Amino acid sequence: MKKILFLLIAVLATQITTAQNILIVDRSLSNTLGDNYYTDLQAAIDAAVSDDIIYLMPNTNTYGNIKINNQFNLTIIGAGYNAAAASLDRPYHSRILNLEMRNSHNITLKGLYINGSGGFEIGNALDSESTNILIDETFIARMDIDRANNVTISNSFIYTSFSTSQSSGFSENISVLNSVIRVSTFQSVHNTSFENCLITGATLGSSVDDSIFKNNIFANNSTTSEGPIWANNNNTFINNFTTTPISYDGGNNTGSGNIGIIMGLDGIFADDSVRADVNWSSDWLLTPEHELIINGGSDGTDIGPTGGANPMDGSPIFSLPTIYELRIPTEVKAGEDIEVTIKAKGN
C-alpha cells in the first residue's frame, strides 16, 4: 500500500521536475499517509538524500527552527503567500521561524516564510561554507550570509537586516534580483550585486564595498554619521533612482545614469499599500506618469522590481500536490492488473 502511494506521488510530480524522492510535510496531518509524508520539517530534511524535493504545506502554525546541514541537491518548495486564503482565515504560509544553513550545496528554496528574530543565516564558522544557493519568492525577516559562494535571491522580501560580509570575508558572488529590501540597517555588504530592487526605510551604513547597484529604487532612506552608502570603496552605480538627490562620487566608486529627485514613495507606485507599508501582496504597477523610471533601466526595462528579466508580480502562490483520496481493490490477485483511483489537488 505504501509503495503504491509513493509511486503515485512521484508520478504526479514528474511534470514539475525529476527527483529521487518526493517528500510532503504537513503539520495538519494527524496520521501520515505513507513513508514520504511527514509532520516535522526537520525530520524530512534529515531523511532527504541528493535530488530530493520537499513540499512544505501551508499551516497556521510555524514549522519551527530548522537546520540544513551537509545537504546536497535539495529543493524545498512552500506555498508562497496566498492573500485570498489569509482573508478567509485559512493557512496561507509555509512558515519557518529561523533557518540555519551550513556546508550545503546546490540548494533551492521557494515560497517560504521565514520570520523568526534570527531569520536566515548561511554559514558562520570555518568549514561551513555553502555554495550554489537559490532563494526565490521567499519572505525573510533577517538575512545574514556569512560564508557562502554563488547565492541568488530573487522576487523576495527581506526585512529587519541584510548582511553579506563578516570579518572573515568568505561570502562571494551574491546576487539580489527583483526583490524588496525593507530593513532598518543596510551595511556589512561585500561583493554583492543588486539589480531591480526596492531598497527602502534603511539607514545606509558605510561598510559597503565591491558591490554593484543597477536599476534599483532607493526610497525613504537615511545615512549614518560615517557617511552615505555611496561613499565607499569600489562600488558601481548604474541607472538607480533615489528619492533624494545624491552624488555617487567618493572613494573608488563609479556610476552613470543615476537619477535623484526629492520625493517619497508617493508618485512611484500606483498601489497605496506600497506607499504605506511595502508588503508581498501589493500591486507593483508603476505610476504611468513617472517617465523617469518607466523603461529607464540600463536594459531598457523599468527601474525597480517591475523591470529586468523576472519582474515582481506580487502574491506568489505555488500549487503543491496533495493526495486526498486513494482507492484500490480490497482483493489483489498475483499477476493481475490493479485498478487504482487517485484524487489529488493543489493547495
CSV table of C-alpha atoms in Angstrom, one decimal:
chain,number,residue,atom,x,y,z
A,1,MET,CA,0.0,0.0,0.0
A,2,LYS,CA,2.7,2.5,1.0
A,3,LYS,CA,4.8,1.6,-2.1
A,4,ILE,CA,1.9,2.2,-4.4
A,5,LEU,CA,1.1,5.5,-2.7
A,6,PHE,CA,4.7,6.7,-3.0
A,7,LEU,CA,4.8,5.7,-6.7
A,8,LEU,CA,1.7,7.7,-7.4
A,9,ILE,CA,3.1,10.8,-5.6
A,10,ALA,CA,6.2,10.5,-7.7
A,11,VAL,CA,4.3,10.3,-10.9
A,12,LEU,CA,2.3,13.4,-10.0
A,13,ALA,CA,5.5,15.4,-9.5
A,14,THR,CA,7.2,14.4,-12.8
A,15,GLN,CA,5.6,17.4,-14.6
A,16,ILE,CA,7.3,19.7,-12.2
A,17,THR,CA,10.8,18.2,-12.1
A,18,THR,CA,12.6,14.9,-11.7
A,19,ALA,CA,13.7,13.8,-8.3
A,20,GLN,CA,14.7,10.7,-6.5
A,21,ASN,CA,12.0,11.2,-3.8
A,22,ILE,CA,9.1,13.5,-3.2
A,23,LEU,CA,8.6,14.3,0.5
A,24,ILE,CA,5.5,16.1,1.7
A,25,VAL,CA,5.5,17.8,5.0
A,26,ASP,CA,2.1,18.8,6.6
A,27,ARG,CA,1.7,19.7,10.2
A,28,SER,CA,-2.1,19.3,10.0
A,29,LEU,CA,-1.9,15.6,9.3
A,30,SER,CA,-3.0,13.5,12.3
A,31,ASN,CA,-1.8,10.4,10.7
A,32,THR,CA,0.9,10.2,8.0
A,33,LEU,CA,-0.2,8.6,4.7
A,34,GLY,CA,3.0,6.9,3.7
A,35,ASP,CA,6.7,6.6,4.2
A,36,ASN,CA,7.3,10.0,2.5
A,37,TYR,CA,4.7,12.0,4.4
A,38,TYR,CA,6.0,14.0,7.4
A,39,THR,CA,4.5,16.3,10.0
A,40,ASP,CA,8.0,17.5,11.0
A,41,LEU,CA,10.1,19.5,8.5
A,42,GLN,CA,13.4,18.8,10.2
A,43,ALA,CA,12.7,15.1,10.1
A,44,ALA,CA,12.1,15.3,6.4
A,45,ILE,CA,15.3,17.3,5.7
A,46,ASP,CA,17.3,14.8,7.8
A,47,ALA,CA,15.8,11.9,5.8
A,48,ALA,CA,16.4,13.6,2.4
A,49,VAL,CA,19.1,12.5,0.0
A,50,SER,CA,20.6,14.1,-3.1
A,51,ASP,CA,18.0,15.4,-5.6
A,52,ASP,CA,15.0,15.1,-3.3
A,53,ILE,CA,12.2,17.6,-3.3
A,54,ILE,CA,10.3,18.6,-0.2
A,55,TYR,CA,6.9,20.2,-0.5
A,56,LEU,CA,6.0,22.2,2.6
A,57,MET,CA,2.3,22.6,3.0
A,58,PRO,CA,0.8,25.8,4.4
A,59,ASN,CA,-0.2,25.8,8.0
A,60,THR,CA,-1.5,28.3,10.7
A,61,ASN,CA,1.5,27.3,12.9
A,62,THR,CA,5.2,27.5,12.3
A,63,TYR,CA,7.4,24.5,11.4
A,64,GLY,CA,9.9,25.8,14.0
A,65,ASN,CA,13.7,26.3,13.9
A,66,ILE,CA,15.3,24.4,11.0
A,67,LYS,CA,18.8,23.4,10.1
A,68,ILE,CA,20.0,22.5,6.6
A,69,ASN,CA,23.5,21.0,7.3
A,70,ASN,CA,25.6,18.9,4.9
A,71,GLN,CA,22.9,18.6,2.3
A,72,PHE,CA,23.4,18.4,-1.4
A,73,ASN,CA,21.0,18.9,-4.3
A,74,LEU,CA,17.9,19.6,-2.2
A,75,THR,CA,14.8,21.6,-3.1
A,76,ILE,CA,12.2,22.8,-0.6
A,77,ILE,CA,9.0,24.4,-2.0
A,78,GLY,CA,6.5,26.1,0.2
A,79,ALA,CA,3.1,27.5,-0.7
A,80,GLY,CA,4.2,31.1,-1.0
A,81,TYR,CA,1.7,33.8,0.0
A,82,ASN,CA,-2.0,33.4,-0.7
A,83,ALA,CA,-3.7,36.7,0.2
A,84,ALA,CA,-7.1,35.3,-0.6
A,85,ALA,CA,-6.6,32.5,1.9
A,86,ALA,CA,-5.4,35.0,4.5
A,87,SER,CA,-8.6,37.0,4.1
A,88,LEU,CA,-10.6,33.8,4.7
A,89,ASP,CA,-8.6,32.8,7.8
A,90,ARG,CA,-7.1,29.8,6.1
A,91,PRO,CA,-3.4,28.7,6.2
A,92,TYR,CA,-1.5,30.8,3.6
A,93,HIS,CA,2.1,30.5,4.7
A,94,SER,CA,4.7,27.7,4.8
A,95,ARG,CA,6.2,29.3,7.8
A,96,ILE,CA,9.6,28.7,9.4
A,97,LEU,CA,10.9,30.5,12.5
A,98,ASN,CA,14.7,30.5,11.9
A,99,LEU,CA,16.7,28.7,9.2
A,100,GLU,CA,20.4,27.9,9.6
A,101,MET,CA,22.4,26.5,6.6
A,102,ARG,CA,25.9,25.0,6.9
A,103,ASN,CA,28.1,23.2,4.4
A,104,SER,CA,25.3,22.6,1.9
A,105,HIS,CA,25.4,22.8,-1.9
A,106,ASN,CA,23.0,23.2,-4.8
A,107,ILE,CA,20.0,24.1,-2.6
A,108,THR,CA,16.8,25.7,-3.9
A,109,LEU,CA,14.3,27.3,-1.6
A,110,LYS,CA,11.0,28.7,-2.9
A,111,GLY,CA,7.8,30.0,-1.4
A,112,LEU,CA,8.9,30.0,2.2
A,113,TYR,CA,8.1,32.5,5.0
A,114,ILE,CA,11.0,32.8,7.5
A,115,ASN,CA,10.0,35.3,10.2
A,116,GLY,CA,11.9,34.4,13.4
A,117,SER,CA,14.1,37.0,15.1
A,118,GLY,CA,17.2,35.1,13.9
A,119,GLY,CA,15.9,34.9,10.3
A,120,PHE,CA,18.1,33.0,7.7
A,121,GLU,CA,21.8,32.6,8.3
A,122,ILE,CA,24.1,30.8,5.9
A,123,GLY,CA,27.4,29.7,7.5
A,124,ASN,CA,29.1,31.3,10.5
A,125,ALA,CA,32.2,29.1,11.2
A,126,LEU,CA,35.2,27.7,9.4
A,127,ASP,CA,34.5,24.9,7.0
A,128,SER,CA,30.8,25.8,6.9
A,129,GLU,CA,30.7,27.5,3.5
A,130,SER,CA,27.7,26.7,1.3
A,131,THR,CA,27.6,27.1,-2.5
A,132,ASN,CA,25.1,27.5,-5.3
A,133,ILE,CA,22.0,28.6,-3.3
A,134,LEU,CA,18.8,29.8,-5.0
A,135,ILE,CA,16.2,31.6,-2.8
A,136,ASP,CA,13.1,32.6,-4.8
A,137,GLU,CA,9.8,34.2,-3.8
A,138,THR,CA,10.5,33.9,-0.1
A,139,PHE,CA,9.9,36.2,2.8
A,140,ILE,CA,13.0,36.6,5.1
A,141,ALA,CA,12.8,38.6,8.3
A,142,ARG,CA,16.6,38.8,8.5
A,143,MET,CA,19.2,37.7,6.0
A,144,ASP,CA,22.8,37.0,7.1
A,145,ILE,CA,25.1,35.4,4.5
A,146,ASP,CA,28.4,34.8,6.4
A,147,ARG,CA,30.2,32.1,4.4
A,148,ALA,CA,28.7,31.3,1.0
A,149,ASN,CA,29.5,31.4,-2.7
A,150,ASN,CA,27.1,31.9,-5.6
A,151,VAL,CA,23.9,32.8,-3.8
A,152,THR,CA,20.9,34.2,-5.8
A,153,ILE,CA,17.9,35.8,-4.1
A,154,SER,CA,15.1,36.7,-6.4
A,155,ASN,CA,11.5,38.1,-6.1
A,156,SER,CA,11.8,38.0,-2.4
A,157,PHE,CA,11.2,40.3,0.7
A,158,ILE,CA,14.0,40.9,3.2
A,159,TYR,CA,13.0,42.7,6.4
A,160,THR,CA,14.9,43.9,9.5
A,161,SER,CA,18.6,43.4,8.4
A,162,PHE,CA,20.7,42.3,5.4
A,163,SER,CA,24.4,41.4,5.6
A,164,THR,CA,26.7,39.6,3.2
A,165,SER,CA,30.1,40.4,4.8
A,166,GLN,CA,31.6,39.4,8.1
A,167,SER,CA,35.2,39.9,9.3
A,168,SER,CA,36.2,36.6,7.6
A,169,GLY,CA,35.0,37.9,4.2
A,170,PHE,CA,34.1,34.5,2.9
A,171,SER,CA,30.9,35.4,1.1
A,172,GLU,CA,31.3,35.9,-2.7
A,173,ASN,CA,29.2,36.2,-5.8
A,174,ILE,CA,25.9,37.2,-4.1
A,175,SER,CA,23.0,38.5,-6.3
A,176,VAL,CA,19.8,40.0,-5.2
A,177,LEU,CA,17.3,40.4,-8.1
A,178,ASN,CA,13.8,42.0,-8.3
A,179,SER,CA,13.4,42.0,-4.5
A,180,VAL,CA,12.3,44.3,-1.7
A,181,ILE,CA,14.9,45.1,1.0
A,182,ARG,CA,13.0,46.9,3.7
A,183,VAL,CA,15.4,46.9,6.5
A,184,SER,CA,16.4,49.1,9.5
A,185,THR,CA,20.1,48.9,8.6
A,186,PHE,CA,22.0,48.2,5.4
A,187,GLN,CA,25.6,47.7,6.0
A,188,SER,CA,28.4,45.0,6.1
A,189,VAL,CA,27.7,44.3,2.4
A,190,HIS,CA,30.5,42.9,0.3
A,191,ASN,CA,30.8,41.6,-3.3
A,192,THR,CA,27.0,41.7,-3.9
A,193,SER,CA,25.1,42.6,-7.0
A,194,PHE,CA,21.7,44.3,-6.5
A,195,GLU,CA,19.5,44.6,-9.7
A,196,ASN,CA,15.9,45.9,-10.0
A,197,CYS,CA,15.3,46.0,-6.2
A,198,LEU,CA,13.5,48.4,-4.0
A,199,ILE,CA,15.7,49.4,-1.0
A,200,THR,CA,13.6,51.4,1.4
A,201,GLY,CA,13.4,52.5,5.0
A,202,ALA,CA,17.1,51.7,5.8
A,203,THR,CA,19.8,53.6,7.4
A,204,LEU,CA,22.6,53.3,4.9
A,205,GLY,CA,25.9,52.4,6.5
A,206,SER,CA,29.4,53.0,5.1
A,207,SER,CA,30.7,49.4,5.2
A,208,VAL,CA,29.6,48.5,1.7
A,209,ASP,CA,32.3,47.6,-0.8
A,210,ASP,CA,33.0,45.8,-4.1
A,211,SER,CA,29.3,45.8,-4.9
A,212,ILE,CA,27.1,46.6,-8.0
A,213,PHE,CA,23.8,48.6,-7.8
A,214,LYS,CA,21.9,48.6,-11.1
A,215,ASN,CA,18.3,49.7,-11.8
A,216,ASN,CA,17.3,49.9,-8.2
A,217,ILE,CA,14.9,52.3,-6.4
A,218,PHE,CA,16.3,53.8,-3.2
A,219,ALA,CA,13.4,55.3,-1.2
A,220,ASN,CA,13.0,56.9,2.2
A,221,ASN,CA,16.5,56.0,3.3
A,222,SER,CA,18.8,57.9,5.7
A,223,THR,CA,22.6,57.7,6.2
A,224,THR,CA,24.8,57.1,9.2
A,225,SER,CA,27.3,59.6,10.7
A,226,GLU,CA,30.0,57.5,9.0
A,227,GLY,CA,28.8,58.7,5.6
A,228,PRO,CA,26.3,57.6,2.9
A,229,ILE,CA,26.3,54.2,1.3
A,230,TRP,CA,27.8,55.5,-2.0
A,231,ALA,CA,30.9,57.0,-0.2
A,232,ASN,CA,32.6,53.6,0.0
A,233,ASN,CA,35.1,51.6,-2.0
A,234,ASN,CA,34.9,50.1,-5.4
A,235,ASN,CA,31.1,50.2,-5.8
A,236,THR,CA,29.4,50.6,-9.2
A,237,PHE,CA,26.1,52.5,-9.5
A,238,ILE,CA,24.2,52.3,-12.8
A,239,ASN,CA,20.7,53.8,-13.6
A,240,ASN,CA,19.5,53.8,-10.0
A,241,PHE,CA,16.6,56.1,-8.9
A,242,THR,CA,16.7,57.7,-5.5
A,243,THR,CA,14.1,59.9,-3.7
A,244,THR,CA,16.8,62.4,-2.7
A,245,PRO,CA,19.4,64.0,-5.0
A,246,ILE,CA,22.7,62.3,-4.3
A,247,SER,CA,26.2,62.1,-5.5
A,248,TYR,CA,27.8,58.7,-6.1
A,249,ASP,CA,31.3,60.2,-6.2
A,250,GLY,CA,33.8,59.3,-3.5
A,251,GLY,CA,36.4,56.7,-2.9
A,252,ASN,CA,36.9,54.4,-5.9
A,253,ASN,CA,33.2,54.3,-6.9
A,254,THR,CA,32.0,54.7,-10.5
A,255,GLY,CA,28.5,55.4,-11.8
A,256,SER,CA,26.3,56.6,-14.7
A,257,GLY,CA,22.7,57.2,-15.5
A,258,ASN,CA,21.6,57.7,-11.9
A,259,ILE,CA,18.6,59.9,-11.1
A,260,GLY,CA,17.8,61.7,-7.8
A,261,ILE,CA,14.6,63.7,-7.1
A,262,ILE,CA,13.3,65.0,-3.7
A,263,MET,CA,10.2,62.8,-3.1
A,264,GLY,CA,9.0,59.9,-1.0
A,265,LEU,CA,7.3,56.7,-2.3
A,266,ASP,CA,4.4,58.9,-3.3
A,267,GLY,CA,4.2,59.1,-7.1
A,268,ILE,CA,6.3,55.9,-7.7
A,269,PHE,CA,3.8,53.1,-7.3
A,270,ALA,CA,0.1,53.3,-8.1
A,271,ASP,CA,-0.8,51.0,-5.2
A,272,ASP,CA,-1.4,52.9,-1.9
A,273,SER,CA,-0.4,49.8,0.0
A,274,VAL,CA,3.2,50.1,-1.3
A,275,ARG,CA,3.4,53.7,-0.2
A,276,ALA,CA,2.0,52.9,3.3
A,277,ASP,CA,3.8,49.6,4.1
A,278,VAL,CA,5.5,47.5,1.4
A,279,ASN,CA,4.1,44.0,1.5
A,280,TRP,CA,4.0,40.8,-0.5
A,281,SER,CA,0.5,41.2,-1.8
A,282,SER,CA,1.0,44.7,-3.2
A,283,ASP,CA,0.4,45.6,-6.8
A,284,TRP,CA,3.8,46.7,-8.1
A,285,LEU,CA,2.4,48.7,-11.1
A,286,LEU,CA,4.4,51.9,-11.5
A,287,THR,CA,2.7,55.2,-11.9
A,288,PRO,CA,2.4,55.8,-15.6
A,289,GLU,CA,3.2,59.5,-15.3
A,290,HIS,CA,6.6,58.7,-13.8
A,291,GLU,CA,8.5,58.6,-17.0
A,292,LEU,CA,12.0,58.6,-15.4
A,293,ILE,CA,11.7,55.1,-14.0
A,294,ILE,CA,9.4,53.5,-16.7
A,295,ASN,CA,11.8,52.0,-19.2
A,296,GLY,CA,14.6,53.9,-17.5
A,297,GLY,CA,16.8,50.9,-16.7
A,298,SER,CA,20.1,50.1,-18.3
A,299,ASP,CA,18.4,47.2,-20.2
A,300,GLY,CA,15.5,49.4,-21.4
A,301,THR,CA,13.0,47.9,-18.9
A,302,ASP,CA,11.7,49.6,-15.7
A,303,ILE,CA,13.8,50.7,-12.9
A,304,GLY,CA,12.8,48.9,-9.7
A,305,PRO,CA,11.2,45.5,-9.0
A,306,THR,CA,8.9,45.6,-12.1
A,307,GLY,CA,11.8,45.7,-14.5
A,308,GLY,CA,14.5,43.2,-15.5
A,309,ALA,CA,14.1,39.7,-16.8
A,310,ASN,CA,11.9,38.4,-13.9
A,311,PRO,CA,9.6,41.2,-12.8
A,312,MET,CA,8.0,41.2,-9.3
A,313,ASP,CA,4.3,40.3,-9.8
A,314,GLY,CA,3.1,40.1,-6.2
A,315,SER,CA,1.4,37.3,-4.2
A,316,PRO,CA,3.4,34.3,-5.4
A,317,ILE,CA,1.4,31.1,-4.9
A,318,PHE,CA,2.8,27.6,-5.5
A,319,SER,CA,0.3,24.8,-6.1
A,320,LEU,CA,1.5,21.8,-4.0
A,321,PRO,CA,0.3,18.3,-4.8
A,322,THR,CA,-1.9,16.7,-2.1
A,323,ILE,CA,-3.5,13.3,-2.4
A,324,TYR,CA,-6.8,13.3,-0.6
A,325,GLU,CA,-8.3,10.1,-1.9
A,326,LEU,CA,-6.7,6.7,-2.9
A,327,ARG,CA,-8.8,3.7,-3.8
A,328,ILE,CA,-7.5,0.2,-4.5
A,329,PRO,CA,-9.4,-3.1,-4.7
A,330,THR,CA,-9.9,-4.9,-1.5
A,331,GLU,CA,-8.7,-8.1,-3.1
A,332,VAL,CA,-5.4,-8.1,-5.1
A,333,LYS,CA,-4.5,-11.3,-7.0
A,334,ALA,CA,-1.0,-12.1,-8.1
A,335,GLY,CA,-0.2,-11.5,-11.7
A,336,GLU,CA,-3.4,-9.4,-12.4
A,337,ASP,CA,-3.6,-5.7,-13.2
A,338,ILE,CA,-4.7,-3.5,-10.3
A,339,GLU,CA,-7.2,-0.7,-11.0
A,340,VAL,CA,-6.4,2.3,-8.8
A,341,THR,CA,-8.3,5.5,-8.4
A,342,ILE,CA,-6.4,8.5,-7.1
A,343,LYS,CA,-7.6,12.1,-6.5
A,344,ALA,CA,-5.2,15.0,-5.7
A,345,LYS,CA,-5.4,18.8,-5.6
A,346,GLY,CA,-3.1,21.8,-5.2
A,347,ASN,CA,-3.3,24.0,-2.1
